[in-house]
Amino acid sequence: YYNPPPIMQYTGTPSTWYSSREGVLKSFTEPKLPVGHPDNPYSFPVSLRYRYADDVEMFKSTAEADQYRIMAGIEGINYGWDWNAAVGVMGSKVDNDIRSAKHASNYLNAVLSGEYRFGGQNSPELLDRMFPNILFGGESKQVFADVRASRELMALGGGALGLAVGAEVRRDEFDAFTSENVANAEVVGYGSIAVTGARNIASAFAELNAPLTPKLELNGALRVDKIGDTETSVVPKLSARYEVAKSFMLRGTVAHGFRAPNVAETGKVALSAFNNGVQDPKRCAVANQIYDVLRDGNALDRADSTRARDLGCRVSFASSVQGNPDLEPEKSKSINLGFVVEPFKNLSLTMDYYRIERRNEIGTRDTDEVLA
């Protein structure tokens, strides 16, 4: 798809963005044409509004995604077990090429030196230096093997006692990247992302389904997971359903749960992004006072009033996020109770009560929380 050609528009307000590699803020201010510039006939610097439409074909984005999945499985019934197993590999790769942004130093050099001629003929090589191609990409891969089996163990009052078991091993790999000019914070206003990580996963489960009577059925399960360097997680579940009458059934479940941190949270991560329209708790009150004073001033004061207020009350700034290799899994406990009513055929009504408790939730701190 095509992007609009970039523009030159002097405002005096700098654009800022963050360099994750250097750990510093970068800044860019649109220049005026200096005195002596071949396109400035005046004896003072001139601001210019101009669209760089030399070659509109160059300002476009191309996204390409490739995905694959290969799997082989086998299944059978032996010694009373109904079983299946599989091995496979799957992955994807995405490249998003974009061209519309300015290379901070190359752009300034070309404009201020007069190498770029406004309204004139400019070479593709110069345009490529001023407005380079940038890339955002990602690649993931997963290799796995699993086996599952089930069988009936014995007869109970309401049917057969059923057992299901299974196990899986898996390796996940993930990589997100940008082109070097973005990673080095050379392109105006672009944050970057660099994530590299991998983890090994092993899990096993067992589940029993016990119809004790024609009306009462119990189900119990246990799952064990070892994910990466985190501690082994053991997750139990117990549920029951009781048919009070043909048109009324009670049901309930008690369970534990967990979520292991993913490679984008624990791996080698360097993310720079932007927060827009944030209220600075220390500066907003003063900014509003300045706004009130300027609104009573002359035309220039009034023109500056909104910007003065926004500098404290609608702040935009860069932020940096990094991975934490010491993260442990989130944990949860849950309970649900409910019933199903079937007043007549083809109509059923349900009501359920849920209570879910989560602890050690993984995430980034909210911007307002950090500022407070």
mmCIF file of C-alpha atoms in Angstrom:
data_model
loop_
_atom_site.group_PDB
_atom_site.id
_atom_site.type_symbol
_atom_site.label_atom_id
_atom_site.label_comp_id
_atom_site.label_asym_id
_atom_site.label_seq_id
_atom_site.Cartn_x
_atom_site.Cartn_y
_atom_site.Cartn_z
ATOM 1 C CA TYR A 1 0.000 0.000 0.000
ATOM 2 C CA TYR A 2 1.089 3.543 -0.668
ATOM 3 C CA ASN A 3 2.029 6.077 1.998
ATOM 4 C CA PRO A 4 1.622 9.822 1.434
ATOM 5 C CA PRO A 5 4.977 11.416 0.600
ATOM 6 C CA PRO A 6 6.499 13.064 3.694
ATOM 7 C CA ILE A 7 6.284 16.798 4.177
ATOM 8 C CA MET A 8 8.516 19.620 5.377
ATOM 9 C CA GLN A 9 6.643 21.793 7.847
ATOM 10 C CA TYR A 10 8.507 23.907 10.362
ATOM 11 C CA THR A 11 6.810 24.158 13.774
ATOM 12 C CA GLY A 12 9.738 24.700 16.117
ATOM 13 C CA THR A 13 8.598 21.732 18.204
ATOM 14 C CA PRO A 14 11.076 18.844 18.302
ATOM 15 C CA SER A 15 10.136 15.219 17.737
ATOM 16 C CA THR A 16 11.631 12.902 20.335
ATOM 17 C CA TRP A 17 12.043 9.138 20.403
ATOM 18 C CA TYR A 18 14.077 6.670 22.411
ATOM 19 C CA SER A 19 17.184 4.661 21.545
ATOM 20 C CA SER A 20 17.040 1.328 23.358
ATOM 21 C CA ARG A 21 20.612 0.542 22.348
ATOM 22 C CA GLU A 22 22.086 3.760 23.719
ATOM 23 C CA GLY A 23 19.558 4.360 26.483
ATOM 24 C CA VAL A 24 19.083 8.014 25.483
ATOM 25 C CA LEU A 25 16.413 10.215 23.940
ATOM 26 C CA LYS A 26 16.849 11.294 20.327
ATOM 27 C CA SER A 27 15.520 14.592 19.034
ATOM 28 C CA PHE A 28 14.765 16.110 15.622
ATOM 29 C CA THR A 29 13.466 19.563 14.681
ATOM 30 C CA GLU A 30 12.352 20.372 11.150
ATOM 31 C CA PRO A 31 14.811 22.996 9.835
ATOM 32 C CA LYS A 32 14.320 26.336 8.213
ATOM 33 C CA LEU A 33 16.203 27.055 4.994
ATOM 34 C CA PRO A 34 19.315 28.952 6.178
ATOM 35 C CA VAL A 35 20.644 32.181 4.714
ATOM 36 C CA GLY A 36 22.721 31.363 1.624
ATOM 37 C CA HIS A 37 20.720 28.253 0.773
ATOM 38 C CA PRO A 38 20.297 28.052 -3.031
ATOM 39 C CA ASP A 39 16.499 27.936 -2.606
ATOM 40 C CA ASN A 40 16.350 30.829 -0.076
ATOM 41 C CA PRO A 41 16.718 34.257 -1.783
ATOM 42 C CA TYR A 42 16.218 36.193 1.470
ATOM 43 C CA SER A 43 18.576 37.526 4.122
ATOM 44 C CA PHE A 44 16.906 35.557 6.912
ATOM 45 C CA PRO A 45 16.042 31.882 7.479
ATOM 46 C CA VAL A 46 12.836 30.819 5.778
ATOM 47 C CA SER A 47 10.337 28.189 6.870
ATOM 48 C CA LEU A 48 8.844 26.185 4.040
ATOM 49 C CA ARG A 49 5.850 23.881 3.673
ATOM 50 C CA TYR A 50 6.666 21.317 1.034
ATOM 51 C CA ARG A 51 5.735 17.756 0.084
ATOM 52 C CA TYR A 52 8.537 15.495 -1.148
ATOM 53 C CA ALA A 53 6.728 14.108 -4.169
ATOM 54 C CA ASP A 54 9.831 13.547 -6.345
ATOM 55 C CA ASP A 55 8.928 9.865 -6.753
ATOM 56 C CA VAL A 56 5.606 8.808 -5.237
ATOM 57 C CA GLU A 57 6.321 5.183 -6.217
ATOM 58 C CA MET A 58 9.042 4.919 -3.582
ATOM 59 C CA PHE A 59 6.776 5.779 -0.635
ATOM 60 C CA LYS A 60 4.988 2.515 -0.068
ATOM 61 C CA SER A 61 4.859 -0.437 2.302
ATOM 62 C CA THR A 62 5.054 -4.112 1.466
ATOM 63 C CA ALA A 63 4.143 -6.852 3.930
ATOM 64 C CA GLU A 64 4.959 -10.500 3.300
ATOM 65 C CA ALA A 65 4.091 -13.435 5.554
ATOM 66 C CA ASP A 66 5.107 -17.060 5.104
ATOM 67 C CA GLN A 67 3.733 -19.853 7.264
ATOM 68 C CA TYR A 68 4.287 -23.595 7.309
ATOM 69 C CA ARG A 69 3.110 -26.606 9.282
ATOM 70 C CA ILE A 70 4.218 -30.207 8.909
ATOM 71 C CA MET A 71 2.814 -32.957 11.083
ATOM 72 C CA ALA A 72 2.798 -36.753 11.083
ATOM 73 C CA GLY A 73 0.577 -38.823 13.347
ATOM 74 C CA ILE A 74 -0.292 -42.379 14.150
ATOM 75 C CA GLU A 75 -3.214 -43.889 16.059
ATOM 76 C CA GLY A 76 -4.510 -47.245 17.110
ATOM 77 C CA ILE A 77 -6.348 -49.432 19.624
ATOM 78 C CA ASN A 78 -4.140 -51.854 21.571
ATOM 79 C CA TYR A 79 -4.496 -53.653 24.897
ATOM 80 C CA GLY A 80 -7.697 -51.781 25.641
ATOM 81 C CA TRP A 81 -6.180 -48.355 24.993
ATOM 82 C CA ASP A 82 -7.425 -45.963 22.319
ATOM 83 C CA TRP A 83 -4.287 -43.925 21.564
ATOM 84 C CA ASN A 84 -2.742 -41.437 19.168
ATOM 85 C CA ALA A 85 0.630 -39.719 18.826
ATOM 86 C CA ALA A 86 2.067 -36.998 16.630
ATOM 87 C CA VAL A 87 5.253 -35.104 15.858
ATOM 88 C CA GLY A 88 5.472 -31.877 13.948
ATOM 89 C CA VAL A 89 7.028 -28.521 13.269
ATOM 90 C CA MET A 90 5.362 -25.202 12.494
ATOM 91 C CA GLY A 91 6.554 -21.687 12.016
ATOM 92 C CA SER A 92 6.031 -18.310 10.439
ATOM 93 C CA LYS A 93 8.037 -15.361 9.207
ATOM 94 C CA VAL A 94 6.794 -11.830 8.564
ATOM 95 C CA ASP A 95 8.613 -8.915 6.913
ATOM 96 C CA ASN A 96 7.038 -5.467 6.763
ATOM 97 C CA ASP A 97 9.029 -3.035 4.603
ATOM 98 C CA ILE A 98 8.063 0.624 5.012
ATOM 99 C CA ARG A 99 9.262 3.807 3.360
ATOM 100 C CA SER A 100 7.958 7.238 4.334
ATOM 101 C CA ALA A 101 10.016 8.397 7.339
ATOM 102 C CA LYS A 102 13.065 10.657 7.475
ATOM 103 C CA HIS A 103 16.606 9.638 8.328
ATOM 104 C CA ALA A 104 17.408 12.338 10.892
ATOM 105 C CA SER A 105 21.024 13.184 10.032
ATOM 106 C CA ASN A 106 20.930 12.415 6.288
ATOM 107 C CA TYR A 107 17.776 14.463 5.861
ATOM 108 C CA LEU A 108 19.145 17.476 7.736
ATOM 109 C CA ASN A 109 22.456 17.353 5.836
ATOM 110 C CA ALA A 110 20.711 17.180 2.466
ATOM 111 C CA VAL A 111 18.331 20.052 3.231
ATOM 112 C CA LEU A 112 20.723 22.446 5.008
ATOM 113 C CA SER A 113 23.581 21.942 2.538
ATOM 114 C CA GLY A 114 21.373 22.591 -0.480
ATOM 115 C CA GLU A 115 22.081 19.128 -1.925
ATOM 116 C CA TYR A 116 18.330 18.579 -2.085
ATOM 117 C CA ARG A 117 16.797 21.075 -4.530
ATOM 118 C CA PHE A 118 13.198 22.014 -3.804
ATOM 119 C CA GLY A 119 11.168 21.764 -6.972
ATOM 120 C CA GLY A 120 14.206 20.492 -8.862
ATOM 121 C CA GLN A 121 15.573 17.163 -10.011
ATOM 122 C CA ASN A 122 16.946 14.955 -7.238
ATOM 123 C CA SER A 123 18.648 11.613 -7.684
ATOM 124 C CA PRO A 124 17.160 8.313 -6.459
ATOM 125 C CA GLU A 125 20.332 7.798 -4.411
ATOM 126 C CA LEU A 126 19.770 11.064 -2.521
ATOM 127 C CA LEU A 127 16.100 10.315 -1.919
ATOM 128 C CA ASP A 128 17.047 6.867 -0.636
ATOM 129 C CA ARG A 129 19.464 8.427 1.873
ATOM 130 C CA MET A 130 16.888 10.952 3.060
ATOM 131 C CA PHE A 131 13.957 8.534 3.225
ATOM 132 C CA PRO A 132 15.386 5.041 3.737
ATOM 133 C CA ASN A 133 13.545 1.763 3.711
ATOM 134 C CA ILE A 134 12.852 0.425 7.203
ATOM 135 C CA LEU A 135 11.937 -3.100 8.222
ATOM 136 C CA PHE A 136 9.885 -4.611 11.007
ATOM 137 C CA GLY A 137 9.944 -8.395 11.069
ATOM 138 C CA GLY A 138 9.381 -11.456 13.161
ATOM 139 C CA GLU A 139 9.982 -15.187 13.059
ATOM 140 C CA SER A 140 8.674 -18.029 15.189
ATOM 141 C CA LYS A 141 9.184 -21.782 15.236
ATOM 142 C CA GLN A 142 7.707 -24.607 17.262
ATOM 143 C CA VAL A 143 8.743 -28.265 17.275
ATOM 144 C CA PHE A 144 6.579 -30.716 19.208
ATOM 145 C CA ALA A 145 5.792 -34.341 19.965
ATOM 146 C CA ASP A 146 2.782 -35.595 21.923
ATOM 147 C CA VAL A 147 0.940 -38.772 22.836
ATOM 148 C CA ARG A 148 -2.554 -39.309 24.255
ATOM 149 C CA ALA A 149 -4.436 -42.419 25.331
ATOM 150 C CA SER A 150 -7.745 -43.317 26.964
ATOM 151 C CA ARG A 151 -9.506 -46.451 28.168
ATOM 152 C CA GLU A 152 -12.288 -47.748 30.348
ATOM 153 C CA LEU A 153 -11.129 -49.143 33.696
ATOM 154 C CA MET A 154 -14.207 -50.643 35.337
ATOM 155 C CA ALA A 155 -17.991 -50.454 35.465
ATOM 156 C CA LEU A 156 -19.664 -48.054 37.889
ATOM 157 C CA GLY A 157 -23.273 -47.411 38.757
ATOM 158 C CA GLY A 158 -23.768 -44.880 35.969
ATOM 159 C CA GLY A 159 -21.353 -46.239 33.350
ATOM 160 C CA ALA A 160 -17.675 -46.974 32.822
ATOM 161 C CA LEU A 161 -14.866 -45.352 34.812
ATOM 162 C CA GLY A 162 -12.761 -43.648 32.133
ATOM 163 C CA LEU A 163 -9.095 -42.731 32.228
ATOM 164 C CA ALA A 164 -7.261 -40.389 29.855
ATOM 165 C CA VAL A 165 -3.523 -39.656 29.963
ATOM 166 C CA GLY A 166 -1.153 -37.685 27.796
ATOM 167 C CA ALA A 167 2.249 -36.067 27.536
ATOM 168 C CA GLU A 168 3.930 -33.485 25.324
ATOM 169 C CA VAL A 169 7.377 -32.022 24.724
ATOM 170 C CA ARG A 170 7.835 -28.815 22.761
ATOM 171 C CA ARG A 171 10.387 -26.149 21.916
ATOM 172 C CA ASP A 172 9.338 -22.595 21.119
ATOM 173 C CA GLU A 173 11.613 -20.049 19.428
ATOM 174 C CA PHE A 174 10.709 -16.421 18.769
ATOM 175 C CA ASP A 175 12.519 -13.489 17.211
ATOM 176 C CA ALA A 176 11.251 -9.971 16.523
ATOM 177 C CA PHE A 177 13.534 -7.449 14.876
ATOM 178 C CA THR A 178 13.881 -4.177 13.005
ATOM 179 C CA SER A 179 16.320 -2.923 10.410
ATOM 180 C CA GLU A 180 19.562 -1.458 11.727
ATOM 181 C CA ASN A 181 18.562 2.136 10.999
ATOM 182 C CA VAL A 182 15.528 1.753 13.288
ATOM 183 C CA ALA A 183 17.440 -0.225 15.928
ATOM 184 C CA ASN A 184 20.048 2.564 15.997
ATOM 185 C CA ALA A 185 17.300 5.208 16.365
ATOM 186 C CA GLU A 186 18.375 6.916 13.136
ATOM 187 C CA VAL A 187 14.826 7.265 11.760
ATOM 188 C CA VAL A 188 12.693 10.121 13.064
ATOM 189 C CA GLY A 189 9.931 9.096 15.448
ATOM 190 C CA TYR A 190 10.267 5.315 15.229
ATOM 191 C CA GLY A 191 10.474 3.110 18.273
ATOM 192 C CA SER A 192 12.105 -0.278 17.870
ATOM 193 C CA ILE A 193 11.649 -3.821 19.040
ATOM 194 C CA ALA A 194 14.217 -6.547 19.536
ATOM 195 C CA VAL A 195 13.094 -9.822 21.101
ATOM 196 C CA THR A 196 15.077 -13.039 21.032
ATOM 197 C CA GLY A 197 14.143 -16.044 23.105
ATOM 198 C CA ALA A 198 13.470 -19.762 23.255
ATOM 199 C CA ARG A 199 12.066 -22.189 25.797
ATOM 200 C CA ASN A 200 11.589 -25.918 26.270
ATOM 201 C CA ILE A 201 8.231 -27.209 27.492
ATOM 202 C CA ALA A 202 7.325 -30.599 28.953
ATOM 203 C CA SER A 203 3.884 -31.499 30.251
ATOM 204 C CA ALA A 204 1.782 -34.484 31.267
ATOM 205 C CA PHE A 205 -1.811 -34.952 32.397
ATOM 206 C CA ALA A 206 -4.192 -37.585 33.720
ATOM 207 C CA GLU A 207 -7.983 -37.391 33.937
ATOM 208 C CA LEU A 208 -10.597 -39.672 35.495
ATOM 209 C CA ASN A 209 -14.309 -39.517 34.645
ATOM 210 C CA ALA A 210 -16.475 -41.405 37.134
ATOM 211 C CA PRO A 211 -20.264 -41.763 36.561
ATOM 212 C CA LEU A 212 -20.983 -43.008 40.096
ATOM 213 C CA THR A 213 -24.731 -43.267 39.485
ATOM 214 C CA PRO A 214 -27.018 -42.528 36.545
ATOM 215 C CA LYS A 215 -27.492 -39.056 38.067
ATOM 216 C CA LEU A 216 -24.094 -38.223 39.644
ATOM 217 C CA GLU A 217 -20.856 -37.870 37.682
ATOM 218 C CA LEU A 218 -17.452 -36.782 39.040
ATOM 219 C CA ASN A 219 -14.404 -35.707 37.052
ATOM 220 C CA GLY A 220 -10.867 -35.201 38.349
ATOM 221 C CA ALA A 221 -7.724 -34.153 36.505
ATOM 222 C CA LEU A 222 -4.101 -33.361 37.257
ATOM 223 C CA ARG A 223 -1.648 -31.603 34.957
ATOM 224 C CA VAL A 224 2.100 -31.100 35.413
ATOM 225 C CA ASP A 225 4.067 -28.553 33.371
ATOM 226 C CA LYS A 226 7.724 -27.599 33.262
ATOM 227 C CA ILE A 227 8.245 -24.527 31.090
ATOM 228 C CA GLY A 228 11.702 -23.089 30.527
ATOM 229 C CA ASP A 229 13.545 -22.243 33.728
ATOM 230 C CA THR A 230 10.372 -21.718 35.761
ATOM 231 C CA GLU A 231 9.366 -23.986 38.608
ATOM 232 C CA THR A 232 7.322 -27.089 37.854
ATOM 233 C CA SER A 233 3.595 -26.315 38.024
ATOM 234 C CA VAL A 234 1.067 -28.865 39.278
ATOM 235 C CA VAL A 235 -2.533 -27.980 38.432
ATOM 236 C CA PRO A 236 -5.499 -29.990 39.803
ATOM 237 C CA LYS A 237 -9.172 -29.843 38.817
ATOM 238 C CA LEU A 238 -12.300 -31.417 40.293
ATOM 239 C CA SER A 239 -15.798 -31.117 38.860
ATOM 240 C CA ALA A 240 -19.201 -32.687 39.439
ATOM 241 C CA ARG A 241 -22.638 -32.744 37.836
ATOM 242 C CA TYR A 242 -25.836 -34.023 39.422
ATOM 243 C CA GLU A 243 -29.105 -34.542 37.606
ATOM 244 C CA VAL A 244 -31.772 -33.679 40.162
ATOM 245 C CA ALA A 245 -34.471 -34.337 37.575
ATOM 246 C CA LYS A 246 -34.611 -34.718 33.809
ATOM 247 C CA SER A 247 -35.250 -30.982 33.500
ATOM 248 C CA PHE A 248 -32.867 -29.755 36.228
ATOM 249 C CA MET A 249 -29.097 -30.343 36.626
ATOM 250 C CA LEU A 250 -26.536 -28.954 39.101
ATOM 251 C CA ARG A 251 -22.856 -28.565 38.203
ATOM 252 C CA GLY A 252 -19.659 -27.156 39.669
ATOM 253 C CA THR A 253 -15.871 -27.041 39.269
ATOM 254 C CA VAL A 254 -12.916 -26.227 41.497
ATOM 255 C CA ALA A 255 -9.545 -25.779 39.768
ATOM 256 C CA HIS A 256 -6.089 -24.263 39.890
ATOM 257 C CA GLY A 257 -4.395 -22.677 36.897
ATOM 258 C CA PHE A 258 -1.182 -21.030 35.791
ATOM 259 C CA ARG A 259 0.365 -19.083 32.927
ATOM 260 C CA ALA A 260 4.084 -19.319 32.384
ATOM 261 C CA PRO A 261 5.822 -16.180 31.080
ATOM 262 C CA ASN A 262 6.483 -16.272 27.346
ATOM 263 C CA VAL A 263 9.770 -15.593 25.584
ATOM 264 C CA ALA A 264 8.770 -11.974 24.851
ATOM 265 C CA GLU A 265 8.547 -11.441 28.632
ATOM 266 C CA THR A 266 11.622 -13.369 29.778
ATOM 267 C CA GLY A 267 13.901 -13.328 26.721
ATOM 268 C CA LYS A 268 16.361 -10.750 25.490
ATOM 269 C CA VAL A 269 13.975 -7.837 24.999
ATOM 270 C CA ALA A 270 14.575 -4.209 24.029
ATOM 271 C CA LEU A 271 11.382 -2.349 23.213
ATOM 272 C CA SER A 272 10.975 1.389 22.793
ATOM 273 C CA ALA A 273 7.514 2.823 22.328
ATOM 274 C CA PHE A 274 5.472 5.975 22.898
ATOM 275 C CA ASN A 275 2.905 7.200 25.397
ATOM 276 C CA ASN A 276 0.626 9.938 24.119
ATOM 277 C CA GLY A 277 -1.708 12.369 25.858
ATOM 278 C CA VAL A 278 -0.457 11.591 29.373
ATOM 279 C CA GLN A 279 -1.138 13.971 32.244
ATOM 280 C CA ASP A 280 2.015 14.845 34.177
ATOM 281 C CA PRO A 281 0.928 14.957 37.848
ATOM 282 C CA LYS A 282 3.671 17.435 38.829
ATOM 283 C CA ARG A 283 3.396 19.823 35.896
ATOM 284 C CA CYS A 284 -0.258 19.879 34.843
ATOM 285 C CA ALA A 285 -1.482 22.242 37.578
ATOM 286 C CA VAL A 286 1.247 24.787 36.740
ATOM 287 C CA ALA A 287 0.614 24.359 33.019
ATOM 288 C CA ASN A 288 -3.062 25.199 33.547
ATOM 289 C CA GLN A 289 -2.067 28.336 35.473
ATOM 290 C CA ILE A 290 0.213 29.409 32.615
ATOM 291 C CA TYR A 291 -2.640 28.713 30.174
ATOM 292 C CA ASP A 292 -4.995 30.966 32.146
ATOM 293 C CA VAL A 293 -2.433 33.817 32.161
ATOM 294 C CA LEU A 294 -1.644 33.542 28.444
ATOM 295 C CA ARG A 295 -5.330 33.509 27.502
ATOM 296 C CA ASP A 296 -5.518 37.089 28.835
ATOM 297 C CA GLY A 297 -2.479 38.206 26.838
ATOM 298 C CA ASN A 298 -1.944 39.413 23.292
ATOM 299 C CA ALA A 299 -2.396 37.392 20.092
ATOM 300 C CA LEU A 300 0.989 35.668 20.395
ATOM 301 C CA ASP A 301 0.297 34.776 24.022
ATOM 302 C CA ARG A 302 -3.057 33.283 23.122
ATOM 303 C CA ALA A 303 -1.464 31.291 20.302
ATOM 304 C CA ASP A 304 1.011 29.815 22.786
ATOM 305 C CA SER A 305 -1.538 29.095 25.515
ATOM 306 C CA THR A 306 -2.731 25.692 24.303
ATOM 307 C CA ARG A 307 0.816 24.450 23.693
ATOM 308 C CA ALA A 308 1.857 25.618 27.170
ATOM 309 C CA ARG A 309 -1.005 23.668 28.729
ATOM 310 C CA ASP A 310 -0.353 20.563 26.633
ATOM 311 C CA LEU A 311 3.311 20.496 27.680
ATOM 312 C CA GLY A 312 2.138 19.564 31.164
ATOM 313 C CA CYS A 313 -1.304 18.044 30.704
ATOM 314 C CA ARG A 314 -1.050 16.114 27.406
ATOM 315 C CA VAL A 315 2.534 14.925 27.418
ATOM 316 C CA SER A 316 3.959 12.554 24.805
ATOM 317 C CA PHE A 317 7.145 10.740 25.697
ATOM 318 C CA ALA A 318 9.099 7.628 24.915
ATOM 319 C CA SER A 319 9.323 4.566 27.133
ATOM 320 C CA SER A 320 11.501 1.481 27.232
ATOM 321 C CA VAL A 321 10.483 -2.072 28.175
ATOM 322 C CA GLN A 322 12.901 -4.914 28.875
ATOM 323 C CA GLY A 323 12.465 -8.605 29.595
ATOM 324 C CA ASN A 324 12.837 -10.181 33.030
ATOM 325 C CA PRO A 325 14.435 -13.660 33.035
ATOM 326 C CA ASP A 326 13.481 -14.189 36.700
ATOM 327 C CA LEU A 327 9.717 -14.193 36.142
ATOM 328 C CA GLU A 328 7.730 -17.097 37.578
ATOM 329 C CA PRO A 329 4.318 -18.269 36.335
ATOM 330 C CA GLU A 330 1.086 -16.519 37.189
ATOM 331 C CA LYS A 331 -1.171 -18.652 39.404
ATOM 332 C CA SER A 332 -4.929 -18.833 39.743
ATOM 333 C CA LYS A 333 -7.693 -20.495 41.742
ATOM 334 C CA SER A 334 -11.217 -20.734 40.421
ATOM 335 C CA ILE A 335 -14.605 -22.052 41.444
ATOM 336 C CA ASN A 336 -17.860 -22.102 39.550
ATOM 337 C CA LEU A 337 -21.300 -23.349 40.564
ATOM 338 C CA GLY A 338 -24.434 -23.387 38.483
ATOM 339 C CA PHE A 339 -27.467 -25.150 37.186
ATOM 340 C CA VAL A 340 -29.198 -25.983 33.912
ATOM 341 C CA VAL A 341 -32.981 -25.899 33.566
ATOM 342 C CA GLU A 342 -34.824 -27.399 30.601
ATOM 343 C CA PRO A 343 -38.483 -26.416 31.050
ATOM 344 C CA PHE A 344 -39.435 -28.074 27.774
ATOM 345 C CA LYS A 345 -37.748 -29.668 24.774
ATOM 346 C CA ASN A 346 -35.296 -27.540 22.767
ATOM 347 C CA LEU A 347 -35.092 -24.799 25.411
ATOM 348 C CA SER A 348 -32.525 -24.717 28.206
ATOM 349 C CA LEU A 349 -31.599 -21.955 30.653
ATOM 350 C CA THR A 350 -28.334 -21.782 32.572
ATOM 351 C CA MET A 351 -27.050 -19.755 35.497
ATOM 352 C CA ASP A 352 -23.484 -19.900 36.816
ATOM 353 C CA TYR A 353 -21.491 -18.211 39.565
ATOM 354 C CA TYR A 354 -17.734 -17.749 38.985
ATOM 355 C CA ARG A 355 -14.970 -16.688 41.321
ATOM 356 C CA ILE A 356 -11.439 -16.432 39.876
ATOM 357 C CA GLU A 357 -8.435 -15.370 41.938
ATOM 358 C CA ARG A 358 -5.186 -14.476 40.148
ATOM 359 C CA ARG A 359 -1.845 -13.730 41.736
ATOM 360 C CA ASN A 360 1.642 -12.805 40.505
ATOM 361 C CA GLU A 361 0.166 -11.351 37.331
ATOM 362 C CA ILE A 362 2.778 -10.597 34.666
ATOM 363 C CA GLY A 363 2.683 -7.248 32.897
ATOM 364 C CA THR A 364 4.221 -3.804 32.556
ATOM 365 C CA ARG A 365 3.458 -1.021 34.996
ATOM 366 C CA ASP A 366 0.788 1.426 33.946
ATOM 367 C CA THR A 367 2.149 4.805 32.834
ATOM 368 C CA ASP A 368 0.093 6.763 35.386
ATOM 369 C CA GLU A 369 1.319 4.425 38.135
ATOM 370 C CA VAL A 370 4.968 5.041 37.205
ATOM 371 C CA LEU A 371 4.478 8.820 37.121
ATOM 372 C CA ALA A 372 2.643 8.822 40.457
#
